[in-house]
Amino acid sequence: MSLSLTPQGSHFVDGAYVEDADGAVIDVIFPATGEQMAKLHSATTAIVEAAVESAQRAQRIWAAVSPLERGRVLQRAAQLIRENNEALSELETYDTGKPIQETLVADATSGADSLEFFGGMIAADSGQYIPLGGGDFALTKREPLGVCLGIGAWNYPTQIACWKAAPALAGGNAMIFKPSETTPLCALKIAEIFIEAGAPKGLFNVVQGYGDVGAMLVNHPGIEKVSLTGSVPTGRKVAGAAAAALKHITMELGGKSPILVFEDADIESAIGAAMLGNFYSSGQICSNGTRVFVHEAIHDRFVARLTERTESILIGDPRNPDVQYGPMVTKAQMQIALDYIEIGKAEGATLQTGGVRVSPSDAPDGFFVSPAVFIGVTDDMRIAREEIFGPVMSVLKFASEDEVVARANATEFGLAAGIFTQDITRAHRVIDRLEAGTCWINTYNQTPVQMPFGGVKASGFGRENSAAALDHYTQLKSVYVAAGPVDSPY
Ligand code: NAD
């Protein structure tokens, strides 16, 4: 696959690139240089209608294909993604600004995992046989929902497209995917790959656009299900609109997740995880553990080593394979992070390290904010309560287990949580008390496809990955089969 940054058209509908220059302009900017890489257009009503019609056609064909053959197509797509990992990773780096050393291992590869997993499991999926006595029985069948809509955030454009498409397509649905307007390029390549893998035209259409196009699609009567990855405010709007039309939803929303580091923790591991869970992808990850609660007995040692290790992170042009830390996705997102850093200082937290705009010599115009660590943070501060979605870690001190559990849960969010301790009894006791959908013991932010991923409370509904995701893209039909004559009183 050759890497062309400017696609042949803004949208991918019915197996081909299409354009409608009447749509609002979407400028695609490389965050490391601020240069414009491509100019796309937001979808017009005509594009939306064409995408829905084509997806409905494809879905009828696809639902009749055997699960084994559907799985084969998904697995072929996974293979093509792996063969093109280098080009897809470069594109992901241009779209998001994430370092190539991250995108080579975390994006297209994770999308391929998802397609392999659901492609492999779907033929083995079966319904229930329920004996009812007297020869009667019931059976259940898993049926597709129809055309599903995926709406993406900008941080993981390839992964989000695949995590939504894989269970949807495995279950016999078609998908229309609307990428974030900030990172619109990667999903187009996935659409090309599905066609090359043998999927019917229209099975996976990509429609570009701002929030209004997302809303138009959510409200379209041809859409049966909406899966959104985005912020809580957008989630409230999308879930509200979908509920009014009684559509199925999956909501993968924001977080302000806690990491609890007890006094018996392996400190180097806990620091490594806290750094990964705050600075990977320049902090732009929903499940990040942005509230790091450290036991008072090890707090100062933890902070000293954390500072040392944070200050040695190599910041620079994300195309350089040695670079460990890239720019933020946009100038606006950089400004949000810098503003929160000012808020943290004004609230009385101590900025231990980082937290300033930097201009690396190889990418002086990029949107870089150096990884920030605040200490002396208290629970009432905005930097400890609000999702920043940037490289801003808050370190908070605690003294007892009951106290830290109560403080960790005192948030509207419930996406993820992590705990570091050598005491296995405590690990499970604390995890059971944490209000979070996705938890880790002695690690952080690992999201293998076999494990369900998703949040509770305001962080969302539904799950991605694992067999559980299939339940959110299918519906059950129950069939009662009678063995004898109908016993009617009439
Ligand atoms: P966002 O909410 O601004 O936008 C998400 C998507 O929704 C975009 O494609 C946008 O165009 C679309 N949209 C906006 N308004 C809409 C409307 N009214 N109707 C339909 N669609 C609409 O989020 P973002 O800034 O792109 O991403 C960052 C957020 O995403 C953070 O809050 C982060 O935590 C969250 N996120 C969550 C997960 C997860 O899996 N839980 C993963 C990544 C990001």
XYZ file of C-alpha atoms and ligand atoms in Angstrom:
534
model
C 0.000 0.000 0.000
C 1.433 3.358 -0.960
C 1.062 6.184 1.475
C -0.948 8.993 -0.003
C -1.846 11.597 2.562
C -4.491 13.195 0.407
C -7.237 10.672 -0.251
C -8.967 10.472 -3.632
C -12.144 11.731 -1.987
C -13.389 12.708 1.457
C -15.789 9.806 1.902
C -15.754 6.109 1.083
C -19.211 4.960 0.049
C -20.315 1.835 -1.778
C -16.793 0.656 -2.411
C -15.320 3.891 -3.771
C -14.071 7.321 -2.812
C -16.645 10.064 -3.292
C -16.530 13.815 -2.937
C -19.069 16.583 -2.576
C -17.300 19.933 -2.416
C -20.481 21.605 -1.142
C -19.698 20.235 2.334
C -17.888 22.382 4.916
C -14.084 22.219 4.642
C -12.138 19.958 7.013
C -8.448 20.900 7.176
C -6.142 18.045 8.144
C -3.104 19.349 10.025
C 0.082 17.452 10.969
C 0.376 18.307 14.679
C 4.184 18.129 14.734
C 4.639 20.910 12.187
C 1.292 22.657 11.914
C 1.364 22.004 8.132
C -1.800 21.242 6.212
C -1.690 17.689 4.846
C -5.096 17.391 3.244
C -8.333 19.241 2.745
C -11.531 17.212 3.027
C -15.219 18.072 3.068
C -17.876 17.359 5.635
C -20.740 15.262 4.246
C -23.781 16.822 2.639
C -27.256 15.292 2.964
C -26.710 13.638 -0.429
C -23.598 11.821 0.846
C -25.381 10.718 4.026
C -28.335 9.364 2.048
C -26.066 7.528 -0.390
C -24.120 5.997 2.510
C -27.238 4.760 4.293
C -28.785 3.293 1.125
C -25.583 1.516 0.191
C -25.091 0.162 3.723
C -28.670 -1.146 3.812
C -28.099 -2.966 0.495
C -24.815 -4.443 1.684
C -26.275 -5.499 5.021
C -28.998 -7.589 3.359
C -26.368 -9.422 1.305
C -23.986 -9.835 4.241
C -26.577 -11.150 6.710
C -27.196 -14.061 4.325
C -23.481 -14.960 4.181
C -22.499 -17.843 6.489
C -20.754 -16.818 9.709
C -17.724 -18.885 8.631
C -17.374 -16.877 5.412
C -17.993 -13.567 7.204
C -15.205 -14.518 9.595
C -12.917 -15.341 6.679
C -13.384 -11.829 5.235
C -12.600 -10.216 8.592
C -9.508 -12.353 8.998
C -8.340 -11.459 5.484
C -8.774 -7.782 6.418
C -6.695 -8.377 9.551
C -3.968 -9.972 7.440
C -3.942 -7.005 5.037
C -3.690 -4.606 7.967
C -0.684 -6.506 9.325
C 0.997 -6.570 5.907
C 0.525 -2.794 5.671
C 1.288 -1.979 9.292
C 4.163 0.320 8.448
C 2.199 2.522 6.028
C -0.881 2.538 8.264
C 1.246 3.489 11.275
C 2.854 6.354 9.378
C -0.590 7.604 8.412
C -1.744 7.314 12.034
C 1.283 9.381 13.063
C 0.438 12.081 10.497
C -3.235 12.072 11.491
C -2.697 12.210 15.276
C 0.926 13.270 15.893
C 1.559 10.149 18.008
C 5.158 8.843 17.868
C 5.826 6.192 15.247
C 7.229 3.942 17.993
C 3.700 3.932 19.484
C 1.675 3.665 16.289
C 3.725 0.723 14.991
C 2.625 -1.384 17.979
C -0.641 0.064 19.272
C -2.950 1.088 16.453
C -3.292 -0.913 13.226
C -2.043 -3.995 15.085
C -4.745 -3.626 17.710
C -7.319 -3.205 14.928
C -6.046 -6.423 13.333
C -6.329 -8.232 16.695
C -9.955 -7.230 16.868
C -10.755 -8.423 13.330
C -8.962 -11.721 13.975
C -10.758 -12.259 17.259
C -14.295 -11.617 15.994
C -13.541 -13.237 12.635
C -12.433 -16.352 14.489
C -15.204 -16.559 17.041
C -18.296 -15.856 14.952
C -18.596 -19.289 13.331
C -18.388 -20.890 16.795
C -21.169 -18.718 18.171
C -24.419 -20.613 18.699
C -27.847 -20.147 20.237
C -29.543 -21.924 23.130
C -31.713 -25.056 23.133
C -34.183 -24.919 26.023
C -36.171 -28.121 26.756
C -39.731 -27.345 27.909
C -41.227 -30.797 28.564
C -43.604 -32.916 26.496
C -41.295 -32.651 23.517
C -41.673 -28.886 23.350
C -38.539 -26.759 23.255
C -37.374 -23.226 22.649
C -34.337 -22.039 20.794
C -32.612 -18.709 20.506
C -30.955 -17.143 17.480
C -28.584 -14.217 17.406
C -29.631 -11.761 14.703
C -27.981 -8.602 13.358
C -29.419 -5.178 14.158
C -29.040 -3.732 10.636
C -26.947 -0.673 9.824
C -24.828 0.414 12.799
C -23.255 3.840 13.136
C -19.769 4.233 14.620
C -18.658 7.718 15.683
C -14.989 8.123 16.555
C -12.863 10.309 18.813
C -9.583 11.623 17.430
C -7.040 9.863 19.589
C -7.130 6.317 18.119
C -8.686 6.657 14.641
C -7.675 3.230 13.302
C -8.263 1.310 16.506
C -11.678 2.857 17.157
C -12.835 2.123 13.583
C -11.758 -1.531 13.889
C -12.990 -2.067 17.456
C -16.457 -0.989 16.326
C -16.464 -2.597 12.868
C -15.183 -6.031 13.901
C -18.042 -7.100 16.236
C -20.615 -5.246 14.121
C -19.608 -6.953 10.870
C -19.055 -10.340 12.521
C -22.647 -10.147 13.764
C -24.017 -9.593 10.246
C -24.444 -5.807 10.378
C -23.156 -3.091 8.067
C -21.392 -0.061 9.524
C -21.230 3.609 8.647
C -18.252 5.134 10.414
C -17.917 8.853 11.027
C -14.346 9.606 12.100
C -13.506 12.596 14.216
C -13.122 15.674 12.033
C -9.672 16.098 13.640
C -8.290 12.747 12.409
C -10.304 11.757 9.324
C -7.689 9.899 7.261
C -7.089 6.484 8.853
C -10.611 5.036 8.644
C -10.588 5.561 4.866
C -7.715 3.067 4.580
C -9.644 0.535 6.659
C -12.576 0.952 4.250
C -10.251 0.227 1.304
C -8.928 -2.841 3.085
C -12.396 -4.285 3.699
C -13.111 -4.111 -0.038
C -9.778 -5.763 -0.846
C -10.603 -8.478 1.695
C -13.830 -9.322 -0.147
C -16.506 -7.459 1.818
C -19.512 -6.349 -0.239
C -19.499 -2.718 -1.365
C -21.174 -0.555 1.245
C -20.582 -2.888 4.179
C -18.210 -0.374 5.760
C -18.783 3.193 4.578
C -16.845 6.184 5.879
C -18.654 9.512 6.069
C -16.707 12.569 7.187
C -18.080 15.460 9.126
C -18.387 17.644 12.158
C -20.880 17.068 14.975
C -23.834 18.096 12.801
C -23.143 15.217 10.404
C -22.871 12.869 13.405
C -26.236 14.128 14.633
C -27.797 13.762 11.169
C -26.673 10.131 11.072
C -27.787 9.406 14.666
C -31.265 10.693 13.791
C -31.477 8.879 10.441
C -34.243 6.249 10.457
C -31.997 3.858 8.499
C -29.589 3.571 11.449
C -30.429 0.940 14.097
C -27.548 1.351 16.506
C -25.066 4.038 17.537
C -21.669 3.368 19.055
C -19.894 6.547 20.129
C -16.389 7.059 21.420
C -16.201 10.615 22.677
C -16.648 12.984 25.567
C -19.380 12.872 28.207
C -21.165 16.019 26.893
C -21.339 14.529 23.369
C -22.433 11.214 24.889
C -25.351 12.899 26.630
C -26.510 14.426 23.318
C -26.049 11.277 21.242
C -27.574 8.922 23.836
C -30.516 11.318 24.209
C -31.192 11.440 20.464
C -30.811 7.668 20.117
C -33.105 7.043 23.092
C -35.829 9.207 21.556
C -35.836 6.901 18.533
C -35.330 3.762 20.726
C -32.035 2.892 19.048
C -29.395 0.641 20.608
C -26.329 2.424 21.984
C -22.762 1.828 23.100
C -21.158 4.833 24.805
C -17.381 4.867 25.319
C -16.903 8.187 27.068
C -14.412 10.076 29.186
C -12.761 9.400 32.502
C -10.723 10.661 35.446
C -9.439 7.304 36.539
C -7.506 6.571 39.735
C -4.281 4.618 40.213
C -3.781 3.494 43.830
C -0.190 2.857 44.866
C 0.053 1.144 48.250
C 3.111 1.170 50.507
C 4.101 -2.396 49.532
C 3.976 -1.728 45.767
C 6.830 -2.425 43.366
C 7.604 1.284 43.030
C 9.441 1.154 39.691
C 6.514 -0.724 38.107
C 3.984 1.641 39.620
C 5.905 4.665 38.326
C 6.256 3.096 34.872
C 2.514 2.418 34.775
C 1.613 5.898 36.018
C 3.808 7.392 33.279
C 2.303 5.134 30.608
C -1.143 5.934 31.985
C -0.559 9.678 31.734
C 1.967 10.376 29.004
C 1.443 7.697 26.318
C -0.159 9.403 23.295
C 0.701 12.709 25.022
C -1.932 11.923 27.635
C -4.793 11.758 25.138
C -6.267 8.442 26.294
C -9.714 8.059 27.835
C -8.732 5.436 30.406
C -5.690 7.326 31.680
C -5.012 7.145 35.417
C -4.786 10.875 35.899
C -5.329 10.760 39.665
C -2.337 8.918 41.126
C -2.972 8.233 44.822
C 0.308 7.351 46.546
C 0.568 6.078 50.120
C 2.211 8.647 52.385
C 4.958 6.213 53.436
C 6.388 6.052 49.900
C 5.124 9.347 48.481
C 8.393 11.280 48.467
C 10.430 8.393 47.048
C 7.774 7.869 44.365
C 7.771 11.546 43.379
C 11.573 11.770 43.220
C 11.915 8.795 40.837
C 8.826 9.814 38.847
C 10.347 13.249 38.279
C 13.688 11.806 37.223
C 12.104 9.363 34.783
C 9.649 11.943 33.389
C 12.448 14.411 32.708
C 14.289 11.846 30.607
C 11.421 11.298 28.138
C 12.583 12.080 24.582
C 10.268 14.699 23.037
C 10.426 15.476 19.333
C 9.290 14.827 15.782
C 7.022 11.777 16.058
C 8.364 10.397 12.753
C 11.731 9.793 14.427
C 11.685 6.192 15.741
C 13.665 7.182 18.855
C 11.151 9.824 19.917
C 8.962 8.719 22.833
C 6.591 11.642 23.102
C 4.877 13.706 20.417
C 2.709 16.791 20.143
C -0.901 17.163 21.161
C -3.383 16.613 18.368
C -4.282 20.276 17.769
C -3.303 23.741 18.859
C -6.691 23.964 20.633
C -6.058 20.765 22.602
C -2.586 22.064 23.524
C -4.170 25.266 24.807
C -6.701 23.311 26.899
C -3.846 21.428 28.584
C -1.832 24.626 29.156
C -4.911 26.349 30.606
C -5.493 23.481 33.041
C -1.851 23.698 34.097
C -2.381 27.367 34.955
C -5.580 26.447 36.819
C -3.676 23.808 38.832
C -1.025 26.353 39.824
C -3.650 28.937 40.742
C -5.481 26.341 42.867
C -2.318 25.831 44.914
C -0.937 22.564 43.511
C 2.822 22.383 42.956
C 3.995 21.847 39.387
C 6.802 19.381 40.054
C 8.000 19.109 36.459
C 7.007 19.874 32.853
C 3.774 21.557 31.914
C 5.133 24.113 29.474
C 4.973 24.507 25.726
C 8.191 23.195 24.211
C 9.761 23.565 20.768
C 11.966 20.557 20.022
C 14.732 21.375 17.544
C 13.407 18.871 14.972
C 9.779 20.074 15.227
C 9.850 23.646 16.534
C 6.321 24.550 15.410
C 4.520 21.512 16.826
C 1.825 21.565 19.497
C 4.015 20.180 22.301
C 3.328 20.360 26.037
C 6.000 18.746 28.197
C 4.713 15.926 30.462
C 3.403 17.595 33.623
C 3.396 16.226 37.175
C 1.519 18.080 39.876
C 2.052 17.222 43.546
C 0.210 18.518 46.580
C -3.047 18.020 44.704
C -6.271 17.881 46.702
C -9.555 16.251 45.682
C -11.457 19.514 45.318
C -9.094 20.992 42.701
C -10.362 21.137 39.127
C -7.242 19.365 37.856
C -8.254 16.406 40.068
C -11.930 16.433 39.084
C -12.169 17.304 35.389
C -10.995 15.314 32.392
C -8.111 17.267 30.820
C -7.274 14.783 28.047
C -3.679 15.906 28.060
C -0.335 15.042 29.722
C -1.195 16.278 33.205
C -0.707 13.868 36.125
C -2.013 14.713 39.589
C -0.276 12.995 42.519
C -2.380 12.800 45.687
C -1.257 11.483 49.090
C -3.307 8.996 51.128
C -3.032 7.234 54.497
C -5.582 4.405 54.640
C -7.373 1.939 52.394
C -10.892 3.087 53.314
C -9.923 6.693 52.722
C -8.385 6.113 49.301
C -11.277 3.966 48.073
C -13.785 6.661 49.041
C -11.697 9.368 47.378
C -11.088 7.307 44.224
C -14.853 6.759 43.840
C -15.807 10.388 44.460
C -16.237 11.238 40.762
C -19.000 11.093 38.187
C -16.690 9.022 35.952
C -16.117 5.262 36.171
C -14.084 4.182 33.169
C -10.991 2.546 34.667
C -8.905 2.039 37.807
C -5.567 0.500 38.744
C -4.028 -0.726 41.968
C -0.422 -1.490 42.858
C 0.247 -3.767 45.839
C 2.009 -7.073 46.543
C -0.883 -8.160 48.783
C -3.234 -10.214 46.624
C -6.014 -10.156 49.216
C -5.945 -6.399 49.394
C -5.761 -6.133 45.597
C -9.032 -8.009 45.120
C -10.738 -6.421 48.126
C -9.977 -2.930 46.808
C -10.815 -3.725 43.175
C -14.219 -5.020 44.316
C -14.918 -1.659 45.940
C -13.790 0.553 43.054
C -16.516 1.971 40.808
C -14.883 1.385 37.425
C -15.695 -0.763 34.410
C -12.114 -1.731 33.528
C -9.545 -2.463 36.255
C -5.915 -3.511 36.446
C -3.854 -5.035 39.252
C -0.120 -4.263 39.046
C -0.339 -2.914 35.499
C -2.256 -0.188 33.686
C -3.979 0.506 30.338
C -3.571 -3.008 28.942
C -6.526 -3.596 26.610
C -6.201 -7.024 24.962
C -9.102 -7.851 22.659
C -10.050 -10.864 24.785
C -10.955 -8.616 27.740
C -14.147 -6.487 27.817
C -13.440 -2.741 27.809
C -15.809 0.006 28.896
C -17.043 2.171 31.726
C -19.715 2.622 34.369
C -21.391 5.775 35.717
C -20.932 8.748 33.337
C -18.159 6.933 31.443
C -20.660 4.985 29.417
C -22.696 1.921 28.582
C -21.886 -1.258 26.721
C -18.553 -2.948 26.176
C -16.030 -3.139 23.365
C -13.762 -6.138 22.751
C -14.355 -9.755 23.906
C -17.427 -11.895 23.311
C -19.404 -9.326 25.343
C -19.160 -6.801 22.480
C -21.133 -9.114 20.192
C -24.129 -8.840 22.535
C -24.175 -5.109 21.869
C -24.318 -5.542 18.067
C -26.941 -8.303 17.879
C -30.394 -9.103 19.201
C -31.871 -12.413 20.279
C -34.845 -14.061 18.642
C -36.633 -16.692 20.768
C -38.537 -19.481 19.023
C -40.966 -21.823 20.826
C -41.421 -25.161 19.029
C -44.470 -27.234 20.001
C -44.448 -31.041 19.680
C -48.173 -31.714 20.123
C -51.539 -30.215 19.243
C -52.580 -26.851 20.680
C -54.604 -27.282 23.898
C -57.247 -24.567 23.359
C -60.277 -23.970 25.599
C -62.210 -22.478 22.649
P -15.971 14.660 21.159
O -17.049 14.243 22.092
O -15.746 16.102 20.963
O -16.273 14.079 19.690
C -16.433 12.701 19.464
C -17.130 12.489 18.137
O -18.494 12.880 18.241
C -16.549 13.277 16.964
O -16.526 12.447 15.835
C -17.546 14.409 16.788
O -17.605 14.926 15.480
C -18.840 13.715 17.140
N -19.947 14.578 17.564
C -19.863 15.783 18.198
N -21.104 16.242 18.463
C -21.981 15.322 17.996
C -23.407 15.225 17.982
N -24.184 16.173 18.507
N -23.963 14.120 17.442
C -23.210 13.135 16.919
N -21.849 13.185 16.900
C -21.240 14.257 17.433
O -14.671 13.895 21.626
P -13.165 14.068 21.108
O -12.696 15.408 21.569
O -13.083 13.704 19.674
O -12.416 12.914 21.921
C -12.018 13.059 23.244
C -13.023 12.438 24.184
O -13.279 11.086 23.814
C -12.516 12.395 25.610
O -13.557 12.736 26.497
C -12.134 10.939 25.784
O -12.146 10.490 27.108
C -13.148 10.246 24.952
N -12.665 8.909 24.560
C -13.239 7.800 25.110
C -12.770 6.537 24.781
C -13.382 5.294 25.393
O -13.200 4.223 24.832
N -14.071 5.370 26.507
C -11.719 6.404 23.872
C -11.165 7.557 23.315
C -11.642 8.801 23.660
